[in-house]
PDB file of C-alpha atoms in Angstrom:
ATOM      1  CA  LEU U   1     -93.070   6.885   9.699  1.00  0.00           C
ATOM      2  CA  LEU U   2     -94.145   7.719   6.165  1.00  0.00           C
ATOM      3  CA  ASP U   3     -90.639   6.899   4.869  1.00  0.00           C
ATOM      4  CA  ILE U   4     -90.744   3.531   6.609  1.00  0.00           C
ATOM      5  CA  VAL U   5     -94.098   2.753   4.956  1.00  0.00           C
ATOM      6  CA  ILE U   6     -93.477   4.253   1.501  1.00  0.00           C
ATOM      7  CA  GLU U   7     -90.033   2.705   0.810  1.00  0.00           C
ATOM      8  CA  PRO U   8     -91.056  -1.005   0.900  1.00  0.00           C
ATOM      9  CA  ILE U   9     -94.376  -0.306  -0.828  1.00  0.00           C
ATOM     10  CA  SER U  10     -92.607   1.620  -3.592  1.00  0.00           C
ATOM     11  CA  GLU U  11     -90.022  -1.132  -4.072  1.00  0.00           C
ATOM     12  CA  ALA U  12     -92.728  -3.813  -4.044  1.00  0.00           C
ATOM     13  CA  ASP U  13     -94.710  -1.843  -6.618  1.00  0.00           C
ATOM     14  CA  ASN U  14     -91.655  -1.584  -8.897  1.00  0.00           C
ATOM     15  CA  VAL U  15     -90.894  -5.320  -8.663  1.00  0.00           C
ATOM     16  CA  LEU U  16     -94.543  -6.287  -9.232  1.00  0.00           C
ATOM     17  CA  ASP U  17     -94.805  -3.964 -12.247  1.00  0.00           C
ATOM     18  CA  ARG U  18     -91.792  -5.705 -13.784  1.00  0.00           C
ATOM     19  CA  MET U  19     -93.155  -9.141 -12.964  1.00  0.00           C
ATOM     20  CA  ALA U  20     -96.434  -8.180 -14.645  1.00  0.00           C
ATOM     21  CA  VAL U  21     -94.547  -7.933 -17.962  1.00  0.00           C
ATOM     22  CA  ASN U  22     -92.511 -11.117 -17.287  1.00  0.00           C
ATOM     23  CA  ASP U  23     -89.389  -9.223 -16.240  1.00  0.00           C
ATOM     24  CA  PHE U  24     -87.892 -11.155 -13.316  1.00  0.00           C
ATOM     25  CA  SER U  25     -84.520  -9.408 -13.295  1.00  0.00           C
ATOM     26  CA  VAL U  26     -85.244  -7.317 -10.189  1.00  0.00           C
ATOM     27  CA  LYS U  27     -86.268  -8.515  -6.736  1.00  0.00           C
ATOM     28  CA  MET U  28     -86.876  -6.801  -3.421  1.00  0.00           C
ATOM     29  CA  SER U  29     -83.613  -6.307  -1.567  1.00  0.00           C
ATOM     30  CA  GLY U  30     -84.392  -3.829   1.219  1.00  0.00           C
ATOM     31  CA  GLN U  31     -83.788  -4.659   4.874  1.00  0.00           C
ATOM     32  CA  TYR U  32     -87.294  -4.509   6.256  1.00  0.00           C
ATOM     33  CA  LYS U  33     -88.876  -5.696   9.450  1.00  0.00           C
ATOM     34  CA  GLY U  34     -92.183  -7.127  10.512  1.00  0.00           C
ATOM     35  CA  MET U  35     -94.963  -7.249   7.923  1.00  0.00           C
ATOM     36  CA  PHE U  36     -92.808  -5.512   5.322  1.00  0.00           C
ATOM     37  CA  GLN U  37     -90.202  -8.266   5.609  1.00  0.00           C
ATOM     38  CA  GLU U  38     -92.981 -10.825   5.135  1.00  0.00           C
ATOM     39  CA  LEU U  39     -94.148  -8.909   2.052  1.00  0.00           C
ATOM     40  CA  GLU U  40     -90.590  -8.902   0.671  1.00  0.00           C
ATOM     41  CA  THR U  41     -90.212 -12.648   1.300  1.00  0.00           C
ATOM     42  CA  SER U  42     -93.565 -13.426  -0.339  1.00  0.00           C
ATOM     43  CA  ILE U  43     -92.854 -11.375  -3.467  1.00  0.00           C
ATOM     44  CA  ASN U  44     -89.349 -12.807  -3.864  1.00  0.00           C
ATOM     45  CA  THR U  45     -90.672 -16.348  -3.351  1.00  0.00           C
ATOM     46  CA  VAL U  46     -93.299 -15.832  -6.067  1.00  0.00           C
ATOM     47  CA  GLN U  47     -90.591 -14.528  -8.353  1.00  0.00           C
ATOM     48  CA  GLU U  48     -88.396 -17.583  -7.694  1.00  0.00           C
ATOM     49  CA  ARG U  49     -91.301 -19.912  -8.513  1.00  0.00           C
ATOM     50  CA  LEU U  50     -91.962 -18.028 -11.746  1.00  0.00           C
ATOM     51  CA  LEU U  51     -88.267 -18.226 -12.644  1.00  0.00           C
ATOM     52  CA  GLU U  52     -88.399 -21.995 -12.153  1.00  0.00           C
ATOM     53  CA  LEU U  53     -91.344 -22.227 -14.547  1.00  0.00           C
ATOM     54  CA  GLU U  54     -89.620 -19.876 -16.979  1.00  0.00           C
ATOM     55  CA  LYS U  55     -86.648 -22.247 -16.989  1.00  0.00           C
ATOM     56  CA  VAL U  56     -88.979 -25.168 -17.702  1.00  0.00           C
ATOM     57  CA  PHE U  57     -90.526 -23.413 -20.698  1.00  0.00           C
ATOM     58  CA  GLN U  58     -87.089 -22.429 -22.028  1.00  0.00           C
ATOM     59  CA  HIS U  59     -86.004 -26.075 -21.915  1.00  0.00           C
ATOM     60  CA  VAL U  60     -89.231 -27.309 -23.501  1.00  0.00           C
ATOM     61  CA  ALA U  61     -88.908 -24.728 -26.285  1.00  0.00           C
ATOM     62  CA  LYS U  62     -85.609 -26.416 -27.205  1.00  0.00           C
ATOM     63  CA  GLY U  63     -87.138 -29.905 -27.062  1.00  0.00           C
ATOM     64  CA  ASN U  64     -85.524 -30.679 -23.705  1.00  0.00           C
ATOM     65  CA  THR U  65     -87.643 -32.472 -21.090  1.00  0.00           C
ATOM     66  CA  ASP U  66     -84.872 -33.303 -18.601  1.00  0.00           C
ATOM     67  CA  LEU U  67     -86.508 -31.160 -15.885  1.00  0.00           C
ATOM     68  CA  LEU U  68     -89.550 -33.433 -15.736  1.00  0.00           C
ATOM     69  CA  GLU U  69     -88.201 -35.650 -12.961  1.00  0.00           C
ATOM     70  CA  GLU U  70     -87.164 -32.611 -10.925  1.00  0.00           C
ATOM     71  CA  LEU U  71     -90.654 -31.136 -11.192  1.00  0.00           C
ATOM     72  CA  GLN U  72     -92.280 -34.455 -10.330  1.00  0.00           C
ATOM     73  CA  GLN U  73     -90.051 -34.791  -7.284  1.00  0.00           C
ATOM     74  CA  LYS U  74     -90.890 -31.310  -6.013  1.00  0.00           C
ATOM     75  CA  GLY U  75     -94.580 -31.807  -6.739  1.00  0.00           C
ATOM     76  CA  LYS U  76     -97.348 -29.251  -6.365  1.00  0.00           C
ATOM     77  CA  LYS U  77     -96.873 -26.238  -4.113  1.00  0.00           C
ATOM     78  CA  SER U  78    -100.451 -26.513  -2.866  1.00  0.00           C
ATOM     79  CA  GLU U  79    -103.669 -28.412  -3.475  1.00  0.00           C
ATOM     80  CA  GLU U  80    -104.760 -25.692  -5.895  1.00  0.00           C
ATOM     81  CA  ASP U  81    -101.445 -25.600  -7.774  1.00  0.00           C
ATOM     82  CA  LYS U  82    -102.636 -26.270 -11.317  1.00  0.00           C
ATOM     83  CA  LEU U  83     -99.691 -24.525 -12.974  1.00  0.00           C
ATOM     84  CA  THR U  84     -97.072 -27.047 -11.825  1.00  0.00           C
ATOM     85  CA  THR U  85     -99.404 -29.914 -12.705  1.00  0.00           C
ATOM     86  CA  ALA U  86     -99.910 -28.458 -16.185  1.00  0.00           C
ATOM     87  CA  CYS U  87     -96.131 -28.143 -16.686  1.00  0.00           C
ATOM     88  CA  ILE U  88     -95.590 -31.756 -15.615  1.00  0.00           C
ATOM     89  CA  ASP U  89     -98.372 -32.979 -17.910  1.00  0.00           C
ATOM     90  CA  MET U  90     -97.028 -30.916 -20.805  1.00  0.00           C
ATOM     91  CA  MET U  91     -93.490 -32.260 -20.471  1.00  0.00           C
ATOM     92  CA  GLN U  92     -94.705 -35.837 -20.063  1.00  0.00           C
ATOM     93  CA  THR U  93     -96.902 -35.522 -23.158  1.00  0.00           C
ATOM     94  CA  ILE U  94     -94.041 -34.081 -25.206  1.00  0.00           C
ATOM     95  CA  ARG U  95     -91.744 -36.867 -24.014  1.00  0.00           C
ATOM     96  CA  ASP U  96     -94.378 -39.478 -24.954  1.00  0.00           C
ATOM     97  CA  LEU U  97     -94.836 -37.812 -28.342  1.00  0.00           C
ATOM     98  CA  ILE U  98     -91.084 -37.942 -29.008  1.00  0.00           C
ATOM     99  CA  LYS U  99     -90.985 -41.596 -27.965  1.00  0.00           C
ATOM    100  CA  GLU U 100     -93.937 -42.498 -30.175  1.00  0.00           C
ATOM    101  CA  SER U 101     -92.477 -40.590 -33.146  1.00  0.00           C
ATOM    102  CA  ASN U 102     -89.111 -42.333 -32.748  1.00  0.00           C
ATOM    103  CA  MET U 103     -90.867 -45.698 -32.596  1.00  0.00           C
ATOM    104  CA  LEU U 104     -92.667 -45.008 -35.873  1.00  0.00           C
ATOM    105  CA  ALA U 105     -89.480 -43.737 -37.519  1.00  0.00           C
ATOM    106  CA  GLU U 106     -87.558 -46.843 -36.441  1.00  0.00           C
ATOM    107  CA  ALA U 107     -90.386 -49.083 -37.666  1.00  0.00           C
ATOM    108  CA  THR U 108     -90.311 -47.377 -41.070  1.00  0.00           C
ATOM    109  CA  ALA U 109     -86.521 -47.683 -41.300  1.00  0.00           C
ATOM    110  CA  SER U 110     -86.804 -51.387 -40.415  1.00  0.00           C
ATOM    111  CA  GLY U 111     -89.477 -52.008 -43.040  1.00  0.00           C
ATOM    112  CA  ASN U 112     -92.230 -52.677 -40.477  1.00  0.00           C
ATOM    113  CA  LEU U 113     -94.812 -50.652 -42.373  1.00  0.00           C
ATOM    114  CA  GLY U 114     -97.745 -52.134 -40.466  1.00  0.00           C
ATOM    115  CA  THR U 115     -96.784 -50.289 -37.265  1.00  0.00           C
ATOM    116  CA  ARG U 116     -99.098 -47.502 -36.092  1.00  0.00           C
ATOM    117  CA  GLY U 117     -99.011 -44.933 -33.287  1.00  0.00           C
ATOM    118  CA  GLU U 118    -101.542 -45.091 -30.439  1.00  0.00           C
ATOM    119  CA  LEU U 119    -103.937 -42.185 -30.877  1.00  0.00           C
ATOM    120  CA  SER U 120    -105.647 -42.841 -27.537  1.00  0.00           C
ATOM    121  CA  ARG U 121    -102.514 -41.722 -25.662  1.00  0.00           C
ATOM    122  CA  PHE U 122    -102.763 -38.141 -26.952  1.00  0.00           C
ATOM    123  CA  GLU U 123    -105.211 -35.276 -27.251  1.00  0.00           C
ATOM    124  CA  GLY U 124    -105.693 -32.230 -29.463  1.00  0.00           C
ATOM    125  CA  GLY U 125    -102.779 -31.211 -31.654  1.00  0.00           C
ATOM    126  CA  TYR U 126    -100.577 -33.985 -30.264  1.00  0.00           C
ATOM    127  CA  ARG U 127    -103.110 -36.552 -31.492  1.00  0.00           C
ATOM    128  CA  ASP U 128    -103.144 -34.825 -34.893  1.00  0.00           C
ATOM    129  CA  ILE U 129     -99.369 -35.284 -35.137  1.00  0.00           C
ATOM    130  CA  ILE U 130     -99.597 -39.033 -34.481  1.00  0.00           C
ATOM    131  CA  ARG U 131    -102.608 -39.318 -36.810  1.00  0.00           C
ATOM    132  CA  GLY U 132    -100.571 -37.590 -39.522  1.00  0.00           C
ATOM    133  CA  MET U 133     -97.685 -39.996 -39.017  1.00  0.00           C
ATOM    134  CA  ASN U 134    -100.072 -42.948 -39.172  1.00  0.00           C
ATOM    135  CA  THR U 135    -101.482 -41.564 -42.423  1.00  0.00           C
ATOM    136  CA  THR U 136     -97.940 -41.308 -43.775  1.00  0.00           C
ATOM    137  CA  MET U 137     -97.258 -44.927 -42.800  1.00  0.00           C
ATOM    138  CA  GLU U 138    -100.447 -46.022 -44.562  1.00  0.00           C
ATOM    139  CA  ALA U 139     -99.543 -44.009 -47.668  1.00  0.00           C
ATOM    140  CA  ILE U 140     -96.192 -45.838 -47.802  1.00  0.00           C
ATOM    141  CA  SER U 141     -97.551 -49.244 -46.806  1.00  0.00           C
ATOM    142  CA  GLU U 142    -100.403 -49.569 -49.310  1.00  0.00           C
ATOM    143  CA  PRO U 143     -98.433 -49.218 -52.580  1.00  0.00           C
ATOM    144  CA  MET U 144     -95.467 -51.168 -51.202  1.00  0.00           C
ATOM    145  CA  GLN U 145     -97.697 -54.084 -50.260  1.00  0.00           C
ATOM    146  CA  GLU U 146     -99.344 -54.188 -53.684  1.00  0.00           C
ATOM    147  CA  ILE U 147     -96.016 -53.899 -55.489  1.00  0.00           C
ATOM    148  CA  GLY U 148     -94.630 -56.662 -53.285  1.00  0.00           C
ATOM    149  CA  THR U 149     -97.587 -58.905 -54.198  1.00  0.00           C
ATOM    150  CA  VAL U 150     -97.087 -58.275 -57.922  1.00  0.00           C
ATOM    151  CA  LEU U 151     -93.346 -58.966 -57.638  1.00  0.00           C
ATOM    152  CA  TYR U 152     -94.055 -62.221 -55.817  1.00  0.00           C
ATOM    153  CA  LYS U 153     -96.369 -63.310 -58.633  1.00  0.00           C
ATOM    154  CA  LEU U 154     -93.713 -62.364 -61.166  1.00  0.00           C
ATOM    155  CA  ALA U 155     -91.271 -64.586 -59.313  1.00  0.00           C
ATOM    156  CA  GLN U 156     -93.862 -67.383 -59.687  1.00  0.00           C
ATOM    157  CA  LYS U 157     -93.891 -66.767 -63.477  1.00  0.00           C
ATOM    158  CA  ASP U 158     -97.305 -65.087 -63.361  1.00  0.00           C
ATOM    159  CA  LEU U 159     -97.278 -62.206 -65.852  1.00  0.00           C
ATOM    160  CA  THR U 160    -100.982 -61.452 -65.590  1.00  0.00           C
ATOM    161  CA  SER U 161    -100.888 -59.244 -62.477  1.00  0.00           C
ATOM    162  CA  TYR U 162    -100.517 -55.464 -62.562  1.00  0.00           C
ATOM    163  CA  VAL U 163    -100.389 -52.683 -59.963  1.00  0.00           C
ATOM    164  CA  THR U 164    -103.910 -51.229 -60.024  1.00  0.00           C
ATOM    165  CA  GLY U 165    -104.043 -48.873 -57.006  1.00  0.00           C
ATOM    166  CA  ASP U 166    -104.555 -45.147 -57.515  1.00  0.00           C
ATOM    167  CA  TYR U 167    -101.388 -43.604 -56.053  1.00  0.00           C
ATOM    168  CA  PRO U 168    -100.030 -40.035 -56.239  1.00  0.00           C
ATOM    169  CA  GLY U 169     -96.600 -38.605 -56.998  1.00  0.00           C
ATOM    170  CA  ASP U 170     -93.583 -40.896 -56.929  1.00  0.00           C
ATOM    171  CA  TYR U 171     -95.765 -43.900 -56.114  1.00  0.00           C
ATOM    172  CA  LYS U 172     -97.603 -43.352 -59.391  1.00  0.00           C
ATOM    173  CA  GLU U 173     -94.273 -43.311 -61.254  1.00  0.00           C
ATOM    174  CA  ILE U 174     -93.218 -46.558 -59.561  1.00  0.00           C
ATOM    175  CA  LYS U 175     -96.599 -48.097 -60.456  1.00  0.00           C
ATOM    176  CA  GLU U 176     -96.293 -47.070 -64.113  1.00  0.00           C
ATOM    177  CA  ALA U 177     -92.704 -48.320 -64.316  1.00  0.00           C
ATOM    178  CA  MET U 178     -93.722 -51.642 -62.757  1.00  0.00           C
ATOM    179  CA  ASN U 179     -96.653 -52.131 -65.112  1.00  0.00           C
ATOM    180  CA  HIS U 180     -94.531 -51.099 -68.103  1.00  0.00           C
ATOM    181  CA  THR U 181     -91.972 -53.710 -67.121  1.00  0.00           C
ATOM    182  CA  ILE U 182     -94.653 -56.405 -66.942  1.00  0.00           C
ATOM    183  CA  ARG U 183     -96.044 -55.391 -70.341  1.00  0.00           C
ATOM    184  CA  ASN U 184     -92.555 -55.551 -71.841  1.00  0.00           C
ATOM    185  CA  LEU U 185     -92.011 -58.982 -70.334  1.00  0.00           C
ATOM    186  CA  ASN U 186     -95.301 -60.136 -71.808  1.00  0.00           C
ATOM    187  CA  GLU U 187     -94.301 -58.830 -75.234  1.00  0.00           C
ATOM    188  CA  ILE U 188     -90.896 -60.507 -74.983  1.00  0.00           C
ATOM    189  CA  MET U 189     -92.475 -63.799 -73.946  1.00  0.00           C
ATOM    190  CA  ALA U 190     -94.949 -63.527 -76.838  1.00  0.00           C
ATOM    191  CA  GLU U 191     -92.077 -62.957 -79.269  1.00  0.00           C
ATOM    192  CA  ILE U 192     -90.178 -65.889 -77.752  1.00  0.00           C
ATOM    193  CA  ASN U 193     -93.267 -68.093 -78.153  1.00  0.00           C
ATOM    194  CA  THR U 194     -93.641 -66.991 -81.773  1.00  0.00           C
ATOM    195  CA  ALA U 195     -89.960 -67.639 -82.451  1.00  0.00           C
ATOM    196  CA  ALA U 196     -90.214 -71.018 -80.749  1.00  0.00           C
ATOM    197  CA  ASP U 197     -93.184 -71.938 -82.943  1.00  0.00           C
ATOM    198  CA  GLN U 198     -91.249 -70.881 -86.047  1.00  0.00           C
ATOM    199  CA  VAL U 199     -88.234 -72.909 -84.943  1.00  0.00           C
ATOM    200  CA  GLU U 200     -90.460 -75.912 -84.286  1.00  0.00           C
ATOM    201  CA  THR U 201     -92.054 -75.582 -87.754  1.00  0.00           C
ATOM    202  CA  ALA U 202     -88.640 -75.268 -89.423  1.00  0.00           C
ATOM    203  CA  ALA U 203     -87.343 -78.234 -87.447  1.00  0.00           C
ATOM    204  CA  ASN U 204     -90.304 -80.330 -88.557  1.00  0.00           C
ATOM    205  CA  GLN U 205     -89.653 -79.356 -92.161  1.00  0.00           C
ATOM    206  CA  VAL U 206     -85.978 -80.251 -91.844  1.00  0.00           C
ATOM    207  CA  SER U 207     -86.922 -83.554 -90.249  1.00  0.00           C
ATOM    208  CA  ASN U 208     -89.384 -84.401 -92.997  1.00  0.00           C
ATOM    209  CA  THR U 209     -86.844 -83.463 -95.682  1.00  0.00           C
ATOM    210  CA  SER U 210     -84.195 -85.594 -93.970  1.00  0.00           C
ATOM    211  CA  GLN U 211     -86.534 -88.585 -93.863  1.00  0.00           C
ATOM    212  CA  THR U 212     -87.354 -88.126 -97.552  1.00  0.00           C
ATOM    213  CA  LEU U 213     -83.680 -87.949 -98.442  1.00  0.00           C
ATOM    214  CA  ALA U 214     -82.968 -90.998 -96.307  1.00  0.00           C
ATOM    215  CA  GLN U 215     -85.694 -92.981 -98.084  1.00  0.00           C
ATOM    216  CA  GLY U 216     -84.415 -91.799-101.466  1.00  0.00           C
TER     217      GLY U 216
END
């Protein structure tokens, strides 16, 4: 009688000890009857559920959310099953984050620098990621818009406009190069105006001399 009681309890204890340290490589495999068979079935069922969740986390760790639909289809195991709900929410949030990030990347590549991610769709660290991407878009958009405005004025022969924003890094170099170009153009135009005035003065002198010679 003691052997009949001790064997399943000992095996259950061994399996549970392993499960306590996330080792799901061993399950109960004895041929038991009655309540001990029910105990074996319950422990093995718990282990199978944990293995399913382990598989989900392994996929998510690699950026793979393809198990989301499978989890949604199976649904919660009970009304108090918060673990499955949390896994579904996590995978859906990660999928939304990937979608939003791709949208912003495509907008940047297409030159649509006014596009922004929706912060209200995310919480916590996920919101920080989208906020950071929005900040990046703004950091690109602001100098590009001002440079575009200055270039447009240049095309309209307006050499009085300069890039005035306070930008860091490479944007600062672009700003300085742009302003240097405008200053050089202004200097060239000033020299051309001076040369034109000199040519006009010389032409007037030649004209006056020609008229004098003609009258003589």
